[in-house]
Amino acid sequence: MTLCVVVPVYNEQEVLPLFVQRLTATLDGIAGGPHQMLFVNDGSADQSLAILREAAARDPRVSVLSLSRNFGHQAAIAAALDHAKGDATIILDADLQDPPEAITEFVRKFEEGYHVVYAQRVKRKEGIWLRVSYFLFYRMLAMLADIDLPLDAGDFGLMSARVVEEIRSLPEHLRYTRGLRRWVGFKQIGIPIERAERKAGESKYSPFGLLRLAADGIFAFSTAPLHAAAVIGSFAVVLSAVFAIYSVVAKFVLHQSPKGFTALTLLITFVSGVNLLFLGIIGAYIARIYEEVKRRPVYIVEHKIGAMVER
Ligand code: UDP
Ligand code: MG
């Protein structure tokens, strides 16, 4: 059995040497092989590429796919999956937040016949706000999504060659890997893994970037926000019909003159707010349709170092 560990890298010079060392040690302890390490240099502006080049020169199991610019985490993963070879592929971040040593356990499950083994993050070490946001996001997405997405599962995990093949054939441009992985099916299992802090450097996801990833997840796997407009709209129609009947009764039976200017203003601002919100939601879906129909490639490879599947 051969493994291919794929690693997206964007400006990780501080942590890369230690990462390569720990990953190599882990792979040395796993039977079979030779196991591959495929790094995707996602347009790093620091010494990351030089460090990777050196690692590739030292160890034939290391190969590097260098992209022409920064395409983003998910695009880098897509590039890696397109070039990975082996009976199983593992997605692993370079910042050592996810312990490479967990791969040993993934392999055990793989040998038991699971096609997908993913890490379920317990005990995150990030700040309280980030933890609360992640917690709420995964639960909201699970509630909204049309498929049952596992809670607290990131991209870190193992996939069989068959699953990689299926994911690769999905035509989406905007890729939410952890969702696509679930979508393809096959026998899957999550195992709890503690998520450490970054060993060095800082998170490449700004709060805004995380929101975008979250939006990609929701818009790619759920149309519930679109249906919500219809539900809230029908509710408003019923409410206003009731109010209309009341107004007629008030005028002709109770002989009351109209009042409630404040209520009126509130109602108008509220309803136009809801309108704009749903226009925005529809806009978000349209923007994604637009991104998809452009059919631009997800990434561009500048050069390749070492052995990999040619595509
Ligand atoms: N990464 C990448 N391209 C990017 C941003 C990040 O290849 O545009 C890599 C990064 O080097 C790391 C992984 O993706 O190996 C996850 O990034 P990060 O640790 O910043 O995300 P977080 O763990 O904070 O979600
Ligand atoms: Mg990280």
Short mmCIF file of C-alpha atoms and ligand atoms in Angstrom, two decimals:
data_model
loop_
_atom_site.label_atom_id
_atom_site.label_comp_id
_atom_site.label_asym_id
_atom_site.label_seq_id
_atom_site.Cartn_x
_atom_site.Cartn_y
_atom_site.Cartn_z
CA MET A 1 0.00 0.00 0.00
CA THR A 2 1.28 3.48 -0.83
CA LEU A 3 0.13 6.77 0.68
CA CYS A 4 0.29 10.24 -0.77
CA VAL A 5 0.20 13.07 1.75
CA VAL A 6 -0.80 16.33 0.08
CA VAL A 7 0.07 19.61 1.76
CA PRO A 8 -1.09 23.09 0.70
CA VAL A 9 1.60 25.63 1.57
CA TYR A 10 1.31 29.40 1.63
CA ASN A 11 4.07 31.36 3.38
CA GLU A 12 4.96 28.69 5.92
CA GLN A 13 8.75 29.11 6.10
CA GLU A 14 8.82 29.18 9.91
CA VAL A 15 7.13 25.84 10.35
CA LEU A 16 8.07 23.87 7.20
CA PRO A 17 11.40 22.36 8.34
CA LEU A 18 9.84 20.93 11.51
CA PHE A 19 6.77 19.84 9.55
CA VAL A 20 8.77 17.91 6.96
CA GLN A 21 10.72 16.25 9.74
CA ARG A 22 7.62 15.14 11.66
CA LEU A 23 5.79 13.99 8.55
CA THR A 24 8.79 12.01 7.30
CA ALA A 25 9.16 10.32 10.68
CA THR A 26 5.49 9.36 10.68
CA LEU A 27 5.61 7.95 7.14
CA ASP A 28 8.77 5.97 7.98
CA GLY A 29 6.74 4.16 10.63
CA ILE A 30 3.95 3.10 8.25
CA ALA A 31 4.29 -0.22 6.43
CA GLY A 32 4.29 -0.36 2.63
CA GLY A 33 5.46 2.51 0.48
CA PRO A 34 7.45 4.31 -0.61
CA HIS A 35 4.92 6.91 0.56
CA GLN A 36 4.78 10.24 -1.26
CA MET A 37 4.67 13.78 0.08
CA LEU A 38 3.17 16.21 -2.42
CA PHE A 39 3.49 19.87 -1.47
CA VAL A 40 1.52 22.53 -3.31
CA ASN A 41 3.25 25.87 -3.14
CA ASP A 42 0.30 28.24 -3.39
CA GLY A 43 2.20 31.32 -4.53
CA SER A 44 4.23 31.79 -1.37
CA ALA A 45 6.14 35.06 -1.16
CA ASP A 46 8.66 33.82 1.41
CA GLN A 47 11.29 31.06 1.45
CA SER A 48 8.72 28.21 1.44
CA LEU A 49 9.49 27.15 -2.13
CA ALA A 50 13.24 27.15 -1.52
CA ILE A 51 12.76 24.99 1.58
CA LEU A 52 10.54 22.58 -0.35
CA ARG A 53 12.99 22.42 -3.24
CA GLU A 54 15.72 21.48 -0.82
CA ALA A 55 13.52 18.83 0.79
CA ALA A 56 12.77 17.37 -2.66
CA ALA A 57 16.48 17.25 -3.48
CA ARG A 58 17.19 15.38 -0.25
CA ASP A 59 14.27 12.94 -0.36
CA PRO A 60 12.86 11.41 -3.57
CA ARG A 61 9.53 10.91 -1.81
CA VAL A 62 9.01 14.67 -1.74
CA SER A 63 7.52 16.37 -4.78
CA VAL A 64 6.38 19.93 -5.28
CA LEU A 65 3.68 21.50 -7.41
CA SER A 66 4.22 25.23 -7.63
CA LEU A 67 1.24 27.37 -8.64
CA SER A 68 1.62 30.56 -10.65
CA ARG A 69 0.15 32.72 -7.87
CA ASN A 70 -1.88 32.42 -4.70
CA PHE A 71 -5.10 30.64 -5.62
CA GLY A 72 -6.33 29.92 -2.11
CA HIS A 73 -6.41 26.96 0.23
CA GLN A 74 -9.23 25.03 -1.47
CA ALA A 75 -7.79 25.56 -4.97
CA ALA A 76 -4.40 24.34 -3.72
CA ILE A 77 -6.06 21.20 -2.41
CA ALA A 78 -7.79 20.69 -5.76
CA ALA A 79 -4.41 20.97 -7.49
CA ALA A 80 -2.96 18.42 -5.09
CA LEU A 81 -5.79 15.93 -5.62
CA ASP A 82 -5.32 16.22 -9.38
CA HIS A 83 -1.69 15.12 -9.07
CA ALA A 84 -1.78 12.71 -6.14
CA LYS A 85 -0.93 9.08 -6.68
CA GLY A 86 -1.19 6.20 -4.29
CA ASP A 87 -3.77 3.84 -2.82
CA ALA A 88 -4.84 6.54 -0.38
CA THR A 89 -4.43 10.30 -0.22
CA ILE A 90 -4.19 12.35 2.94
CA ILE A 91 -4.87 16.08 3.12
CA LEU A 92 -2.78 17.76 5.80
CA ASP A 93 -2.09 21.44 6.60
CA ALA A 94 1.51 22.54 6.93
CA ASP A 95 1.11 24.49 10.16
CA LEU A 96 1.12 21.42 12.47
CA GLN A 97 -2.31 22.28 13.84
CA ASP A 98 -3.27 18.80 12.79
CA PRO A 99 -0.78 16.19 14.05
CA PRO A 100 0.85 14.18 11.21
CA GLU A 101 1.07 11.28 13.67
CA ALA A 102 -2.71 10.78 13.36
CA ILE A 103 -2.10 9.39 9.85
CA THR A 104 -1.10 6.07 11.41
CA GLU A 105 -4.59 5.79 12.86
CA PHE A 106 -6.23 6.82 9.57
CA VAL A 107 -4.34 4.03 7.81
CA ARG A 108 -5.59 1.49 10.33
CA LYS A 109 -9.21 2.43 9.52
CA PHE A 110 -8.42 2.44 5.80
CA GLU A 111 -7.16 -1.11 6.09
CA GLU A 112 -10.42 -2.01 7.85
CA GLY A 113 -12.17 -1.02 4.64
CA TYR A 114 -13.16 2.62 5.11
CA HIS A 115 -12.89 4.81 2.03
CA VAL A 116 -12.83 8.08 3.96
CA VAL A 117 -11.36 8.63 7.41
CA TYR A 118 -11.63 12.22 8.59
CA ALA A 119 -10.51 14.01 11.73
CA GLN A 120 -13.19 15.38 13.98
CA ARG A 121 -11.69 18.30 15.82
CA VAL A 122 -12.11 18.23 19.54
CA LYS A 123 -10.53 20.66 22.01
CA ARG A 124 -9.59 23.39 19.60
CA LYS A 125 -6.92 25.70 20.96
CA GLU A 126 -8.01 28.78 19.07
CA GLY A 127 -9.53 31.88 20.70
CA ILE A 128 -12.97 31.70 22.23
CA TRP A 129 -14.64 33.69 19.43
CA LEU A 130 -13.23 31.51 16.71
CA ARG A 131 -14.24 28.40 18.63
CA VAL A 132 -17.79 29.62 19.14
CA SER A 133 -18.01 30.60 15.45
CA TYR A 134 -16.76 27.20 14.27
CA PHE A 135 -19.16 25.48 16.66
CA LEU A 136 -22.18 27.43 15.43
CA PHE A 137 -21.16 27.26 11.78
CA TYR A 138 -20.83 23.48 11.59
CA ARG A 139 -24.18 23.03 13.33
CA MET A 140 -25.96 25.56 11.17
CA LEU A 141 -24.51 24.03 8.01
CA ALA A 142 -25.47 20.52 9.13
CA MET A 143 -29.02 21.78 9.70
CA LEU A 144 -29.27 23.52 6.34
CA ALA A 145 -27.37 21.12 4.10
CA ASP A 146 -29.11 18.65 1.82
CA ILE A 147 -26.62 15.93 2.79
CA ASP A 148 -25.62 15.02 6.31
CA LEU A 149 -22.30 16.79 6.78
CA PRO A 150 -20.26 15.58 9.74
CA LEU A 151 -19.80 18.06 12.59
CA ASP A 152 -16.42 19.69 13.27
CA ALA A 153 -14.68 17.90 10.41
CA GLY A 154 -12.11 19.89 8.44
CA ASP A 155 -10.21 18.74 5.38
CA PHE A 156 -7.67 16.75 7.41
CA GLY A 157 -8.29 13.11 6.60
CA LEU A 158 -7.62 10.13 4.39
CA MET A 159 -9.38 9.27 1.13
CA SER A 160 -9.11 6.12 -0.95
CA ALA A 161 -7.89 6.42 -4.54
CA ARG A 162 -11.47 5.74 -5.65
CA VAL A 163 -12.88 8.64 -3.62
CA VAL A 164 -10.15 10.99 -4.88
CA GLU A 165 -11.06 9.94 -8.41
CA GLU A 166 -14.73 10.75 -7.82
CA ILE A 167 -14.03 14.11 -6.19
CA ARG A 168 -11.69 15.01 -9.02
CA SER A 169 -14.43 14.38 -11.56
CA LEU A 170 -16.81 16.84 -9.89
CA PRO A 171 -16.99 19.90 -12.11
CA GLU A 172 -17.35 22.61 -9.45
CA HIS A 173 -15.07 25.59 -9.62
CA LEU A 174 -15.76 26.73 -6.05
CA ARG A 175 -14.64 23.76 -4.04
CA TYR A 176 -15.59 23.04 -0.47
CA THR A 177 -13.53 19.87 -0.18
CA ARG A 178 -14.89 18.57 3.12
CA GLY A 179 -18.41 18.80 1.68
CA LEU A 180 -17.58 17.19 -1.67
CA ARG A 181 -15.86 14.37 0.20
CA ARG A 182 -19.07 13.68 2.08
CA TRP A 183 -21.17 14.07 -1.03
CA VAL A 184 -19.42 11.29 -2.98
CA GLY A 185 -20.43 8.76 -0.32
CA PHE A 186 -18.71 5.39 0.31
CA LYS A 187 -17.92 4.06 3.77
CA GLN A 188 -16.80 6.98 5.95
CA ILE A 189 -15.75 7.35 9.55
CA GLY A 190 -14.64 10.24 11.75
CA ILE A 191 -12.11 9.93 14.52
CA PRO A 192 -11.64 12.53 17.25
CA ILE A 193 -8.34 14.38 17.00
CA GLU A 194 -7.23 17.25 19.20
CA ARG A 195 -6.47 20.37 17.25
CA ALA A 196 -3.30 22.10 18.39
CA GLU A 197 -2.32 25.71 17.97
CA ARG A 198 -0.34 26.79 14.96
CA LYS A 199 3.31 26.01 15.63
CA ALA A 200 4.51 29.19 13.91
CA GLY A 201 3.34 31.85 11.50
CA GLU A 202 -0.25 32.99 11.51
CA SER A 203 -3.57 31.83 10.11
CA LYS A 204 -4.01 32.70 6.45
CA TYR A 205 -7.74 32.97 6.91
CA SER A 206 -8.88 36.44 7.89
CA PRO A 207 -12.27 36.59 9.64
CA PHE A 208 -13.62 37.64 6.24
CA GLY A 209 -11.89 34.71 4.51
CA LEU A 210 -13.44 32.30 7.00
CA LEU A 211 -16.85 33.81 6.36
CA ARG A 212 -16.34 33.24 2.66
CA LEU A 213 -15.40 29.61 3.23
CA ALA A 214 -18.50 29.26 5.40
CA ALA A 215 -20.62 30.86 2.67
CA ASP A 216 -19.11 28.49 0.07
CA GLY A 217 -20.12 25.60 2.30
CA ILE A 218 -23.66 26.82 2.78
CA PHE A 219 -24.36 27.96 -0.78
CA ALA A 220 -22.79 24.84 -2.30
CA PHE A 221 -24.71 22.38 -0.15
CA SER A 222 -27.99 24.06 0.61
CA THR A 223 -30.72 26.00 -1.12
CA ALA A 224 -32.50 26.56 2.19
CA PRO A 225 -31.70 30.31 2.23
CA LEU A 226 -33.62 30.66 -1.05
CA HIS A 227 -36.63 28.83 0.34
CA ALA A 228 -36.49 30.92 3.50
CA ALA A 229 -37.60 33.95 1.44
CA ALA A 230 -40.75 32.11 0.39
CA VAL A 231 -41.50 31.01 3.95
CA ILE A 232 -40.98 34.45 5.48
CA GLY A 233 -42.84 36.04 2.56
CA SER A 234 -45.91 33.85 3.03
CA PHE A 235 -45.85 34.60 6.73
CA ALA A 236 -45.80 38.35 6.01
CA VAL A 237 -48.69 38.01 3.55
CA VAL A 238 -50.84 36.23 6.13
CA LEU A 239 -49.95 38.79 8.76
CA SER A 240 -50.81 41.73 6.55
CA ALA A 241 -54.12 40.11 5.51
CA VAL A 242 -55.08 39.77 9.18
CA PHE A 243 -54.12 43.38 9.75
CA ALA A 244 -56.18 44.50 6.73
CA ILE A 245 -59.27 42.79 8.13
CA TYR A 246 -58.65 44.38 11.50
CA SER A 247 -58.32 47.83 9.87
CA VAL A 248 -61.67 47.48 8.10
CA VAL A 249 -63.34 46.41 11.33
CA ALA A 250 -61.67 49.26 13.20
CA LYS A 251 -62.90 51.84 10.71
CA PHE A 252 -66.49 50.74 10.09
CA VAL A 253 -67.43 48.99 13.33
CA LEU A 254 -65.31 50.58 16.02
CA HIS A 255 -65.15 53.98 14.25
CA GLN A 256 -61.49 54.51 15.10
CA SER A 257 -59.30 56.89 13.11
CA PRO A 258 -55.94 55.58 11.86
CA LYS A 259 -52.93 55.95 14.18
CA GLY A 260 -49.54 54.32 14.68
CA PHE A 261 -47.02 56.33 12.69
CA THR A 262 -44.08 54.76 14.55
CA ALA A 263 -45.37 51.26 13.92
CA LEU A 264 -45.72 52.12 10.25
CA THR A 265 -42.17 53.40 9.96
CA LEU A 266 -40.80 50.35 11.73
CA LEU A 267 -42.79 48.08 9.49
CA ILE A 268 -41.56 49.74 6.32
CA THR A 269 -37.91 49.66 7.37
CA PHE A 270 -38.24 46.07 8.55
CA VAL A 271 -39.86 44.83 5.37
CA SER A 272 -37.41 46.65 3.11
CA GLY A 273 -34.58 45.21 5.21
CA VAL A 274 -35.90 41.70 4.71
CA ASN A 275 -36.29 42.42 1.00
CA LEU A 276 -32.72 43.59 0.64
CA LEU A 277 -31.45 40.65 2.67
CA PHE A 278 -33.06 38.19 0.32
CA LEU A 279 -31.93 40.12 -2.73
CA GLY A 280 -28.43 39.71 -1.26
CA ILE A 281 -28.93 35.98 -0.79
CA ILE A 282 -30.21 35.56 -4.34
CA GLY A 283 -27.24 37.68 -5.44
CA ALA A 284 -24.86 35.33 -3.66
CA TYR A 285 -26.25 32.36 -5.57
CA ILE A 286 -26.10 34.28 -8.85
CA ALA A 287 -22.49 35.32 -8.19
CA ARG A 288 -21.64 31.66 -7.71
CA ILE A 289 -23.47 30.67 -10.88
CA TYR A 290 -21.43 33.36 -12.66
CA GLU A 291 -18.17 32.03 -11.22
CA GLU A 292 -19.09 28.54 -12.37
CA VAL A 293 -20.16 29.40 -15.92
CA LYS A 294 -16.91 31.26 -16.60
CA ARG A 295 -15.27 27.84 -16.47
CA ARG A 296 -11.85 29.19 -15.69
CA PRO A 297 -9.38 26.62 -14.39
CA VAL A 298 -9.26 26.33 -10.60
CA TYR A 299 -5.48 26.86 -10.57
CA ILE A 300 -2.47 27.21 -12.87
CA VAL A 301 0.70 25.18 -12.37
CA GLU A 302 3.94 27.06 -12.90
CA HIS A 303 6.30 24.14 -12.46
CA LYS A 304 6.62 20.66 -11.01
CA ILE A 305 9.42 19.05 -9.06
CA GLY A 306 9.59 15.28 -8.55
CA ALA A 307 7.26 12.40 -9.26
CA MET A 308 3.53 12.92 -9.61
CA VAL A 309 0.59 11.98 -11.80
CA GLU A 310 0.73 14.08 -14.98
CA ARG A 311 -2.49 15.90 -15.78
N1 UDP B 1 -2.96 27.85 2.58
C1 UDP B 1 -2.80 27.84 1.20
N2 UDP B 1 -3.26 28.91 0.47
C2 UDP B 1 -3.88 29.98 1.05
C3 UDP B 1 -4.07 29.93 2.46
C4 UDP B 1 -3.60 28.86 3.18
O1 UDP B 1 -2.24 26.91 0.63
O2 UDP B 1 -4.25 30.91 0.34
C5 UDP B 1 -2.47 26.69 3.36
C6 UDP B 1 -1.65 27.05 4.58
O3 UDP B 1 -0.28 27.17 4.28
C7 UDP B 1 -1.93 25.89 5.51
C8 UDP B 1 -3.35 25.49 5.16
O4 UDP B 1 -3.59 26.03 3.85
O5 UDP B 1 -1.09 24.79 5.25
C9 UDP B 1 -4.38 26.01 6.14
O6 UDP B 1 -4.23 27.40 6.32
P1 UDP B 1 -4.37 28.09 7.73
O7 UDP B 1 -3.60 27.30 8.76
O8 UDP B 1 -3.99 29.52 7.59
O9 UDP B 1 -5.91 27.95 8.01
P2 UDP B 1 -6.61 27.67 9.44
O10 UDP B 1 -5.94 26.48 10.03
O11 UDP B 1 -6.40 28.89 10.22
O12 UDP B 1 -8.05 27.41 9.07
MG MG B 2 -4.07 26.27 10.42
#
